[in-house]
CSV table of C-alpha atoms and ligand atoms in Angstrom, one decimal:
chain,number,residue,atom,x,y,z
A,287,MET,CA,-0.1,0.1,0.2
A,288,GLU,CA,1.4,3.6,-0.6
A,289,VAL,CA,0.8,5.9,2.1
A,290,ASP,CA,1.0,9.9,0.8
A,291,GLU,CA,3.8,12.0,3.0
A,292,PRO,CA,3.1,13.8,5.9
A,293,SER,CA,2.4,17.1,3.9
A,294,TRP,CA,3.4,19.5,6.7
A,295,LEU,CA,7.0,17.3,6.4
A,296,THR,CA,9.6,20.7,5.2
A,297,LEU,CA,13.2,20.3,5.7
A,298,ASN,CA,14.5,22.4,7.6
A,299,ARG,CA,18.7,22.6,7.4
A,300,ARG,CA,21.0,23.7,9.4
A,301,ALA,CA,24.3,25.4,7.5
A,302,GLY,CA,26.9,22.7,6.6
A,303,GLU,CA,24.0,20.4,7.5
A,304,THR,CA,23.7,17.5,4.7
A,305,LEU,CA,20.3,16.6,3.2
A,306,ARG,CA,20.3,13.5,4.6
A,307,ALA,CA,21.4,14.9,7.7
A,308,ALA,CA,18.3,17.3,7.9
A,309,LEU,CA,15.8,14.9,6.4
A,310,GLU,CA,17.0,12.3,9.7
A,311,GLN,CA,16.9,14.9,11.7
A,312,THR,CA,13.4,16.1,10.8
A,313,LEU,CA,11.9,12.7,10.7
A,314,ARG,CA,13.6,11.8,14.0
A,315,ASP,CA,11.6,14.5,15.6
A,316,ALA,CA,8.6,13.9,14.2
A,317,ILE,CA,8.8,10.5,15.8
A,318,ARG,CA,9.8,11.4,19.0
A,319,SER,CA,7.2,14.5,18.9
A,320,GLY,CA,4.3,11.5,18.4
A,321,ALA,CA,3.5,13.4,15.5
A,322,LEU,CA,4.4,10.3,13.8
A,323,ARG,CA,3.3,7.8,15.7
A,324,GLU,CA,4.0,4.0,16.1
A,325,GLY,CA,3.0,1.7,13.4
A,326,VAL,CA,2.4,4.7,11.2
A,327,ARG,CA,3.5,3.6,7.7
A,328,LEU,CA,5.8,6.4,5.7
A,329,PRO,CA,5.9,6.6,1.9
A,330,SER,CA,7.8,4.8,0.0
A,331,SER,CA,11.4,6.5,-0.6
A,332,ARG,CA,10.5,7.7,-4.1
A,333,VAL,CA,7.1,9.7,-3.2
A,334,LEU,CA,9.6,11.1,0.0
A,335,ALA,CA,12.3,12.2,-2.6
A,336,GLN,CA,9.6,13.7,-5.0
A,337,SER,CA,7.8,15.5,-1.9
A,338,LEU,CA,10.3,16.9,-0.8
A,339,SER,CA,12.8,17.7,-4.5
A,340,VAL,CA,15.9,15.5,-3.2
A,341,SER,CA,17.2,12.6,-4.5
A,342,ARG,CA,15.4,9.0,-3.3
A,343,GLY,CA,19.5,8.4,-2.4
A,344,VAL,CA,19.0,10.8,0.2
A,345,VAL,CA,15.6,9.4,1.3
A,346,ARG,CA,16.9,5.6,1.7
A,347,ASP,CA,20.2,6.3,2.8
A,348,ALA,CA,17.5,8.9,5.8
A,349,TYR,CA,15.5,5.7,6.4
A,350,GLY,CA,18.5,3.3,6.3
A,351,GLN,CA,20.5,5.7,8.9
A,352,LEU,CA,16.4,5.9,11.9
A,353,GLU,CA,15.9,1.8,11.2
A,354,GLY,CA,19.6,1.5,12.6
A,355,GLN,CA,19.1,3.9,15.2
A,356,GLY,CA,15.1,1.9,15.9
A,357,PHE,CA,13.2,4.7,15.2
A,358,LEU,CA,11.9,3.0,12.3
A,359,VAL,CA,11.1,-0.4,10.7
A,360,THR,CA,11.2,-2.2,7.4
A,361,ARG,CA,10.8,-4.5,5.7
A,362,PRO,CA,11.7,-5.8,1.8
A,363,ARG,CA,9.9,-3.8,-0.7
A,364,ALA,CA,7.5,-2.2,1.9
A,365,ALA,CA,7.5,1.9,3.0
A,366,PRO,CA,9.1,1.7,6.7
A,367,VAL,CA,6.9,1.6,9.7
A,368,VAL,CA,7.5,4.2,12.6
A,369,ALA,CA,9.0,1.4,14.8
A,370,ALA,CA,7.7,1.9,19.2
A,371,VAL,CA,9.8,4.8,20.7
A,372,PRO,CA,9.6,5.6,24.4
A,373,ARG,CA,8.3,9.4,25.2
A,374,PRO,CA,7.3,11.6,28.2
A,375,PRO,CA,4.7,10.7,28.8
A,376,THR,CA,1.7,13.4,28.4
A,377,PRO,CA,0.2,14.4,31.4
A,378,ARG,CA,-3.5,13.7,31.8
A,379,PRO,CA,-5.5,15.5,34.4
A,380,GLU,CA,-6.2,12.9,37.2
A,381,SER,CA,-9.3,10.7,36.2
A,382,GLU,CA,-11.3,7.7,38.0
A,383,PRO,CA,-10.1,4.3,37.4
A,384,ALA,CA,-12.4,2.7,34.2
A,385,ALA,CA,-15.4,0.6,35.9
A,386,PRO,CA,-14.7,-3.1,35.4
A,387,VAL,CA,-17.9,-4.3,33.1
A,388,PRO,CA,-20.0,-5.4,35.7
A,389,ARG,CA,-21.4,-9.0,35.2
A,390,TYR,CA,-24.9,-7.6,35.9
A,391,ASP,CA,-25.7,-4.4,34.0
A,392,LEU,CA,-28.9,-3.1,35.0
A,393,ILE,CA,-28.8,0.6,34.1
A,394,PRO,CA,-32.1,1.8,33.0
A,395,THR,CA,-31.4,3.6,29.5
A,396,THR,CA,-29.6,1.3,27.6
A,397,PRO,CA,-31.6,-0.5,25.3
A,398,ASP,CA,-30.6,-4.4,24.1
A,399,VAL,CA,-28.7,-3.2,21.2
A,400,THR,CA,-28.0,-7.3,19.9
A,401,LEU,CA,-31.2,-6.9,19.1
A,402,PHE,CA,-30.9,-4.6,16.6
A,403,PRO,CA,-32.1,-6.1,12.8
A,404,LEU,CA,-28.0,-5.4,12.0
A,405,ASN,CA,-28.5,-7.1,8.7
A,406,ARG,CA,-31.9,-5.6,7.6
A,407,TRP,CA,-30.6,-1.8,8.5
A,408,LEU,CA,-27.1,-2.5,6.5
A,409,ALA,CA,-29.5,-3.6,3.3
A,410,THR,CA,-32.2,-0.9,3.6
A,411,ALA,CA,-28.8,1.1,3.9
A,412,GLN,CA,-27.2,-0.1,0.4
A,413,GLN,CA,-30.4,0.2,-1.4
A,414,VAL,CA,-31.2,3.6,-0.2
A,415,ALA,CA,-27.6,4.9,-1.4
A,416,ARG,CA,-27.1,3.1,-4.2
A,417,ARG,CA,-30.9,4.1,-5.3
A,418,ALA,CA,-30.2,7.9,-3.9
A,419,SER,CA,-29.2,10.9,-6.7
A,420,VAL,CA,-25.6,11.7,-7.2
A,421,THR,CA,-26.5,15.1,-4.7
A,422,THR,CA,-27.8,13.2,-1.4
A,423,LEU,CA,-24.0,13.5,-0.5
A,424,ASP,CA,-24.3,17.1,-0.5
A,425,TYR,CA,-25.4,19.3,2.4
A,426,GLY,CA,-28.5,18.4,3.1
A,427,ASP,CA,-32.3,20.1,4.7
A,428,ASN,CA,-30.8,21.3,7.8
A,429,ARG,CA,-34.5,20.2,9.1
A,430,GLY,CA,-34.4,16.5,7.5
A,431,GLU,CA,-34.8,14.6,4.7
A,432,ARG,CA,-38.5,15.4,3.8
A,433,THR,CA,-39.5,11.7,3.2
A,434,LEU,CA,-38.7,11.2,6.5
A,435,ARG,CA,-40.3,13.7,8.2
A,436,ALA,CA,-43.5,12.8,5.7
A,437,ALA,CA,-42.2,8.9,7.0
A,438,LEU,CA,-42.4,9.7,10.3
A,439,ALA,CA,-45.9,12.1,10.0
A,440,ASP,CA,-47.8,8.8,9.7
A,441,HIS,CA,-45.6,7.3,11.8
A,442,LEU,CA,-45.7,9.2,14.9
A,443,GLY,CA,-50.1,9.6,13.5
A,444,ARG,CA,-50.5,6.2,13.7
A,445,THR,CA,-48.9,5.1,16.2
A,446,ARG,CA,-48.7,8.0,19.0
A,447,GLY,CA,-51.7,9.8,18.1
A,448,VAL,CA,-49.8,12.7,17.1
A,449,ILE,CA,-50.9,15.7,15.0
A,450,ALA,CA,-48.4,16.7,12.5
A,451,GLU,CA,-47.5,17.6,9.6
A,452,PRO,CA,-43.8,17.5,7.7
A,453,ASP,CA,-43.1,20.9,7.9
A,454,GLN,CA,-43.7,20.7,12.0
A,455,ILE,CA,-40.5,18.0,11.5
A,456,ILE,CA,-36.8,19.0,12.7
A,457,VAL,CA,-35.0,15.8,12.6
A,458,VAL,CA,-32.0,15.7,15.2
A,459,GLN,CA,-29.2,14.0,17.2
A,460,GLY,CA,-31.7,12.3,19.5
A,461,THR,CA,-33.1,13.8,21.9
A,462,ALA,CA,-30.0,15.2,23.8
A,463,GLN,CA,-30.3,17.4,20.6
A,464,ALA,CA,-33.3,17.9,20.5
A,465,VAL,CA,-32.9,18.8,24.5
A,466,ASP,CA,-30.6,21.6,23.4
A,467,LEU,CA,-31.9,23.5,20.7
A,468,LEU,CA,-35.1,23.8,22.4
A,469,LEU,CA,-33.1,25.4,25.2
A,470,ARG,CA,-31.1,27.0,22.4
A,471,VAL,CA,-35.0,28.4,21.4
A,472,LEU,CA,-36.3,29.5,24.6
A,473,LEU,CA,-32.9,31.4,25.2
A,474,ARG,CA,-33.1,33.8,22.7
A,475,ARG,CA,-37.3,33.9,23.4
A,476,GLY,CA,-36.2,35.4,27.0
A,477,ALA,CA,-36.8,32.4,29.3
A,478,SER,CA,-35.1,32.5,32.2
A,479,ARG,CA,-37.0,29.3,34.2
A,480,VAL,CA,-37.0,25.8,32.7
A,481,ALA,CA,-38.7,22.7,34.7
A,482,VAL,CA,-38.1,18.9,34.8
A,483,GLU,CA,-39.8,16.2,36.5
A,484,ASP,CA,-37.9,15.4,40.1
A,485,PRO,CA,-36.3,12.9,39.6
A,486,SER,CA,-35.5,12.7,35.7
A,487,HIS,CA,-33.1,12.2,33.5
A,488,THR,CA,-29.9,13.9,35.1
A,489,THR,CA,-28.4,15.4,31.9
A,490,ASN,CA,-31.9,16.9,31.4
A,491,HIS,CA,-30.5,19.0,34.7
A,492,GLN,CA,-26.8,19.5,33.4
A,493,ARG,CA,-27.9,20.6,29.6
A,494,VAL,CA,-30.8,23.0,31.2
A,495,ARG,CA,-28.1,24.8,34.2
A,496,GLU,CA,-25.5,25.4,30.9
A,497,PHE,CA,-27.3,27.3,29.5
A,498,GLY,CA,-27.4,29.5,32.8
A,499,LEU,CA,-31.7,28.9,32.9
A,500,ASP,CA,-33.1,28.4,36.5
A,501,LEU,CA,-34.0,24.6,36.9
A,502,VAL,CA,-37.0,23.6,38.6
A,503,GLY,CA,-37.7,20.9,39.9
A,504,GLN,CA,-41.0,19.2,40.1
A,505,PRO,CA,-42.7,16.3,42.0
A,506,VAL,CA,-43.8,13.1,40.8
A,507,ASP,CA,-45.9,10.7,42.4
A,508,ALA,CA,-47.5,7.5,41.0
A,509,HIS,CA,-50.1,10.4,38.4
A,510,GLY,CA,-47.4,11.4,36.9
A,511,MET,CA,-45.7,15.4,37.6
A,512,VAL,CA,-47.7,17.1,39.8
A,513,VAL,CA,-48.9,20.5,38.2
A,514,ALA,CA,-50.0,22.2,40.7
A,515,GLY,CA,-47.4,25.1,42.0
A,516,LEU,CA,-45.3,24.6,38.6
A,517,ASP,CA,-44.0,27.8,37.5
A,518,ALA,CA,-41.6,28.8,34.4
A,519,ASP,CA,-41.2,29.3,30.8
A,520,ALA,CA,-41.4,25.5,30.1
A,521,VAL,CA,-41.5,21.6,31.4
A,522,LEU,CA,-40.3,19.4,30.3
A,523,VAL,CA,-42.5,15.9,31.0
A,524,THR,CA,-42.9,12.1,30.5
A,525,PRO,CA,-46.1,11.9,30.2
A,526,ALA,CA,-46.2,8.3,28.7
A,527,HIS,CA,-43.6,6.4,31.1
A,528,GLN,CA,-42.2,8.7,34.3
A,529,PHE,CA,-38.2,8.3,33.9
A,530,PRO,CA,-37.5,6.9,36.5
A,531,THR,CA,-40.7,5.9,38.5
A,532,GLY,CA,-41.8,4.8,35.1
A,533,SER,CA,-45.7,6.4,36.3
A,534,VAL,CA,-47.7,7.8,33.8
A,535,LEU,CA,-49.4,11.3,33.4
A,536,SER,CA,-52.9,10.9,34.0
A,537,GLY,CA,-55.7,11.9,32.7
A,538,GLU,CA,-56.8,14.8,35.2
A,539,ARG,CA,-52.8,15.4,35.3
A,540,ARG,CA,-52.5,16.0,31.6
A,541,ARG,CA,-55.6,19.1,31.3
A,542,GLN,CA,-53.7,20.9,34.3
A,543,LEU,CA,-51.1,20.5,32.7
A,544,LEU,CA,-52.4,21.7,29.1
A,545,ALA,CA,-54.7,24.1,31.8
A,546,TRP,CA,-51.4,25.6,32.5
A,547,SER,CA,-50.0,26.0,29.9
A,548,ARG,CA,-52.9,27.9,28.3
A,549,ALA,CA,-52.9,30.2,30.7
A,550,SER,CA,-49.0,31.3,31.1
A,551,GLY,CA,-47.7,30.8,28.0
A,552,GLY,CA,-45.6,27.8,29.3
A,553,LEU,CA,-44.4,25.6,26.6
A,554,ILE,CA,-45.0,21.9,27.2
A,555,VAL,CA,-42.4,19.0,26.4
A,556,GLU,CA,-42.7,16.1,25.7
A,557,ASP,CA,-40.0,13.5,26.3
A,558,ASP,CA,-41.7,10.4,24.3
A,559,TYR,CA,-38.6,8.3,24.3
A,560,ASP,CA,-39.9,4.7,24.8
A,561,ALA,CA,-43.6,4.3,24.3
A,562,GLU,CA,-43.5,2.0,22.3
A,563,PHE,CA,-42.5,-0.4,25.2
A,564,ARG,CA,-45.6,-1.0,26.7
A,565,TYR,CA,-47.1,-3.9,28.2
A,566,ASP,CA,-50.1,-4.1,30.5
A,567,ARG,CA,-51.8,-1.4,30.4
A,568,ALA,CA,-54.0,1.6,29.0
A,569,PRO,CA,-52.0,3.1,26.1
A,570,ALA,CA,-51.3,6.7,26.2
A,571,ARG,CA,-52.3,9.2,23.4
A,572,ALA,CA,-49.1,11.7,22.9
A,573,LEU,CA,-50.0,14.2,25.0
A,574,GLN,CA,-49.3,16.6,21.6
A,575,GLY,CA,-52.2,15.1,19.9
A,576,LEU,CA,-54.4,16.8,22.6
A,577,ALA,CA,-53.0,20.2,22.2
A,578,PRO,CA,-50.4,20.4,19.2
A,579,ARG,CA,-49.9,24.0,19.2
A,580,GLN,CA,-48.6,24.0,23.4
A,581,VAL,CA,-46.9,21.0,23.1
A,582,VAL,CA,-43.2,20.4,21.5
A,583,GLN,CA,-42.9,16.1,20.9
A,584,LEU,CA,-39.2,15.0,20.9
A,585,GLY,CA,-38.6,11.0,20.3
A,586,THR,CA,-35.8,9.2,19.3
A,587,VAL,CA,-34.8,5.6,18.2
A,588,SER,CA,-32.3,4.9,20.8
A,589,LYS,CA,-35.3,3.0,22.6
A,590,THR,CA,-36.2,1.1,20.0
A,591,LEU,CA,-33.2,0.6,17.8
A,592,ALA,CA,-29.9,2.0,18.5
A,593,PRO,CA,-28.5,4.8,21.0
A,594,ALA,CA,-25.8,5.1,18.6
A,595,LEU,CA,-27.6,5.8,15.2
A,596,ARG,CA,-28.1,9.3,17.2
A,597,LEU,CA,-31.0,10.0,15.3
A,598,GLY,CA,-34.1,11.6,16.3
A,599,TRP,CA,-36.6,14.1,16.4
A,600,ILE,CA,-38.3,17.0,17.2
A,601,VAL,CA,-42.5,18.0,16.7
A,602,ALA,CA,-42.6,21.6,17.1
A,603,PRO,CA,-45.5,24.0,17.0
A,604,LEU,CA,-45.5,26.2,13.3
A,605,GLU,CA,-44.5,29.6,15.1
A,606,LEU,CA,-40.8,27.3,16.9
A,607,VAL,CA,-40.2,25.6,13.2
A,608,ASP,CA,-37.5,27.9,12.4
A,609,GLU,CA,-36.4,29.0,15.3
A,610,LEU,CA,-35.1,25.2,15.6
A,611,GLU,CA,-34.0,25.3,12.2
A,612,ARG,CA,-32.3,28.4,12.6
A,613,ALA,CA,-30.3,25.9,15.6
A,614,LYS,CA,-30.1,23.7,13.7
A,615,LEU,CA,-27.6,24.8,11.2
A,616,LEU,CA,-26.0,26.6,13.9
A,617,VAL,CA,-25.1,23.8,16.0
A,618,ASP,CA,-24.2,21.1,13.4
A,619,ILE,CA,-26.0,22.0,9.8
A,620,PHE,CA,-28.0,19.1,8.8
A,621,SER,CA,-27.8,15.5,10.4
A,622,PRO,CA,-26.4,12.3,7.9
A,623,THR,CA,-28.6,12.3,4.9
A,624,LEU,CA,-27.9,8.7,4.2
A,625,ASP,CA,-29.0,7.6,7.3
A,626,GLN,CA,-32.3,9.5,7.7
A,627,LEU,CA,-33.8,7.9,3.9
A,628,THR,CA,-32.5,4.5,5.8
A,629,LEU,CA,-34.5,5.0,8.5
A,630,ALA,CA,-37.9,6.8,6.7
A,631,GLU,CA,-37.4,2.9,4.5
A,632,PHE,CA,-37.6,1.3,7.9
A,633,LEU,CA,-40.5,2.9,8.2
A,634,SER,CA,-42.6,3.1,5.8
A,635,ARG,CA,-41.6,-0.6,4.8
A,636,GLY,CA,-42.5,-2.1,7.6
A,637,HIS,CA,-39.8,-3.3,9.0
A,638,TYR,CA,-39.2,-0.3,12.2
A,639,ASP,CA,-42.8,-2.0,13.0
A,640,ARG,CA,-41.8,-5.8,12.7
A,641,HIS,CA,-38.9,-4.9,15.0
A,642,VAL,CA,-40.4,-2.8,18.2
A,643,ARG,CA,-43.0,-5.6,18.2
A,644,ARG,CA,-40.6,-8.7,17.9
A,645,ALA,CA,-38.3,-6.1,20.5
A,646,ARG,CA,-41.5,-5.6,22.7
A,647,THR,CA,-41.7,-9.0,23.2
A,648,VAL,CA,-38.3,-10.5,24.5
A,649,TYR,CA,-38.6,-6.7,27.2
A,650,ARG,CA,-42.2,-8.4,28.5
A,651,ARG,CA,-40.4,-11.8,28.4
A,652,ARG,CA,-37.7,-10.4,30.8
A,653,ARG,CA,-39.9,-8.1,32.4
A,654,ASP,CA,-42.4,-10.9,33.8
A,655,ARG,CA,-38.9,-13.1,34.4
A,656,LEU,CA,-38.3,-10.2,37.3
A,657,LEU,CA,-41.1,-9.6,38.8
A,658,THR,CA,-41.1,-13.3,39.3
A,659,ALA,CA,-37.6,-13.0,40.9
A,660,LEU,CA,-37.9,-10.1,42.5
A,661,ALA,CA,-41.3,-11.5,44.2
A,662,ARG,CA,-39.2,-14.6,45.6
A,663,GLN,CA,-36.6,-13.1,46.7
A,664,LEU,CA,-38.0,-10.3,48.2
A,665,PRO,CA,-41.2,-10.7,48.6
A,666,ASP,CA,-41.6,-7.5,50.7
A,667,LEU,CA,-40.2,-4.9,48.5
A,668,PRO,CA,-43.0,-3.7,46.6
A,669,THR,CA,-42.3,-2.8,42.7
A,670,GLU,CA,-43.4,0.4,40.2
A,671,GLY,CA,-43.3,1.3,37.3
A,672,VAL,CA,-43.3,-2.3,35.8
A,673,ALA,CA,-46.1,-2.0,33.0
A,674,ALA,CA,-44.1,0.0,29.8
A,675,GLY,CA,-40.4,0.6,29.6
A,676,MET,CA,-37.5,-1.6,30.1
A,677,HIS,CA,-37.2,-0.8,33.5
A,678,LEU,CA,-38.4,-0.7,36.9
A,679,LEU,CA,-38.7,0.8,40.3
A,680,LEU,CA,-37.8,-1.0,43.6
A,681,ALA,CA,-39.3,0.4,46.7
A,682,LEU,CA,-36.5,0.1,49.3
A,683,PRO,CA,-37.8,0.7,53.0
A,684,PRO,CA,-37.3,4.6,55.1
A,685,GLY,CA,-34.2,4.8,56.3
A,686,VAL,CA,-32.2,2.5,53.7
A,687,SER,CA,-29.7,4.5,51.5
A,688,ASP,CA,-30.3,3.3,47.8
A,689,THR,CA,-26.9,4.7,47.2
A,690,ALA,CA,-24.8,2.5,50.2
A,691,ILE,CA,-26.5,-0.4,48.5
A,692,THR,CA,-25.9,0.5,45.0
A,693,GLU,CA,-22.1,0.9,45.8
A,694,GLU,CA,-21.7,-2.2,47.5
A,695,ALA,CA,-23.6,-3.9,44.1
A,696,GLN,CA,-21.5,-2.2,41.9
A,697,ARG,CA,-18.2,-4.5,44.0
A,698,ALA,CA,-20.5,-7.4,44.0
A,699,GLY,CA,-20.3,-6.8,40.0
A,700,ILE,CA,-23.7,-5.4,39.5
A,701,ALA,CA,-24.6,-1.8,37.9
A,702,VAL,CA,-28.0,-0.3,39.3
A,703,THR,CA,-29.2,3.0,39.9
A,704,PRO,CA,-30.5,4.8,42.8
A,705,LEU,CA,-33.3,6.9,42.5
A,706,SER,CA,-31.8,9.2,44.8
A,707,ALA,CA,-29.1,9.7,41.9
A,708,PHE,CA,-32.0,11.0,39.4
A,709,GLN,CA,-33.7,13.3,41.9
A,710,LEU,CA,-33.0,17.1,42.8
A,711,ALA,CA,-34.2,17.7,46.2
A,712,PRO,CA,-33.4,15.6,48.6
A,713,SER,CA,-36.3,13.1,49.0
A,714,ALA,CA,-37.1,10.2,52.0
A,715,ALA,CA,-38.3,7.6,49.2
A,716,ALA,CA,-35.5,4.9,48.4
A,717,ALA,CA,-35.0,2.7,45.7
A,718,LEU,CA,-33.5,1.4,43.1
A,719,VAL,CA,-34.1,1.8,39.0
A,720,ILE,CA,-33.7,-1.2,37.5
A,721,GLY,CA,-33.0,-1.8,34.4
A,722,TYR,CA,-33.9,-4.6,32.1
A,723,GLY,CA,-33.0,-4.0,28.4
A,724,ARG,CA,-29.8,-5.7,28.4
A,725,LEU,CA,-30.9,-8.5,31.0
A,726,HIS,CA,-30.6,-11.7,29.1
A,727,GLU,CA,-33.6,-13.6,29.7
A,728,SER,CA,-31.0,-16.7,31.3
A,729,ALA,CA,-29.0,-13.9,33.4
A,730,ILE,CA,-32.3,-12.6,35.2
A,731,GLU,CA,-32.6,-15.4,38.2
A,732,SER,CA,-29.0,-15.3,39.2
A,733,ALA,CA,-28.1,-11.3,38.8
A,734,THR,CA,-32.1,-10.9,40.7
A,735,ASP,CA,-29.8,-13.2,43.5
A,736,ALA,CA,-27.6,-11.9,43.5
A,737,LEU,CA,-28.9,-7.7,44.4
A,738,ALA,CA,-31.2,-9.9,46.9
A,739,LYS,CA,-28.2,-11.1,48.8
A,740,VAL,CA,-27.0,-7.3,48.9
A,741,ILE,CA,-30.0,-5.4,49.7
A,742,ARG,CA,-30.6,-7.8,52.8
A,743,THR,CA,-27.9,-6.9,54.1
A,744,HIS,CA,-28.8,-3.3,54.6
A,745,LEU,CA,-32.8,-4.7,55.5
B,228,LIG,C1,-35.4,9.6,29.7
B,228,LIG,C2,-35.0,10.1,28.1
B,228,LIG,N1,-35.0,10.2,28.0
B,228,LIG,C3,-34.8,9.9,25.8
B,228,LIG,C4,-33.5,9.1,26.1
B,228,LIG,C5,-33.0,9.1,25.1
B,228,LIG,O1,-32.1,10.4,24.7
B,228,LIG,P1,-31.0,9.8,22.9
B,228,LIG,O2,-32.2,10.2,22.1
B,228,LIG,O3,-30.4,11.6,23.2
B,228,LIG,O4,-30.2,9.0,22.9
B,228,LIG,C6,-33.4,9.1,27.3
B,228,LIG,C7,-31.8,7.9,27.3
B,228,LIG,O5,-31.9,7.6,28.2
B,228,LIG,C8,-33.5,8.8,28.3
B,228,LIG,O6,-33.8,8.1,29.6
């Protein structure tokens, strides 16, 4: 394999120095500095000679010298490769040692990515790319590919009762970017207070604070977020499946929330992150479908397909779309086109629905088995939020520290999150948030046994 010359390399030749010595010194400095790293292939003597306007013999001689000094490794008829050279270590800021891979991963935010229909995705991506015109590779629509926005409008209307024209949809890199763009728009509109559910997803707390906005925590109970006392410019809610308690926003609370928005002009941001996974409870329509002018709906494929795709969407009232589009333009211009077209095809051909159905069956079986195992091992501890999603709450008796349990669980090879990690205000309610997305069915009993052993020592 022929590689190009390092185009930044210039020969600094001191008075009286030969060309060979100058080249040798230049290459040695580049290797010592770490610019040419161990294992990097250098160009052939012909290519380097041409680019530096020296004779090939000069390069060959320099390479030979450097090999003799242990800086290069050469093989017959192959370009030299940079050898391992001891270099002073780059000082790094103190960082925590990486946590060992847990034996049981009960983290609530992660789906089972081994379920991802990789072959179907790759085949679809290939068909889409072959069919696409060459302009597809150019800069695309800031709001996202129209084909995807149209497919999403159909899909979200059918599955979630969302009411949206394709022009109200902005394709983004997951819910993370959706929240980021919305916060930018809110800030430009003069917002100062953003409310979130307490408890809720902690990265959203950080995002709100990062923008210098006041973060307001709104309590959550068995009926979802408490609306009374809400005082903010916008509120971020998870109505279909509160994260992390798993409660559903009741009909009464929905009415209260919409009334709050009408009266105050506050924006409701609906994070519809895992509504596809519902097992044994009545379906809850997206709030957006009840009040499309007051609610922004955020969706993602991170739970249904895979977080690595970084594909999500914002369904916004038309008056916000231009500002959101501008924010998207400034942040990263637009989302990767071929991935968007692949998702559009996945949706319109029914691959997405088929996959969600399959994944739902898998998660439901895991949930059932986990509930049986928990009831057997810890019969006195109630579970909550079990009717949907891929995590549940295991309530702990008052006075028990959920963080002490999770720290000990970690030492026992179990990654599990305390409810308190998601709380803004100190609360007496202690619980473990147990994700079963990643917990293979065959490991559920042994994981529960191991976790129960840790918990019992704290009861
Ligand atoms: C409440 C909530 N919303 C959304 C997401 C998905 O985020 P993203 O789409 O950025 O991957 C998660 C993932 O953990 C989540 O917990």
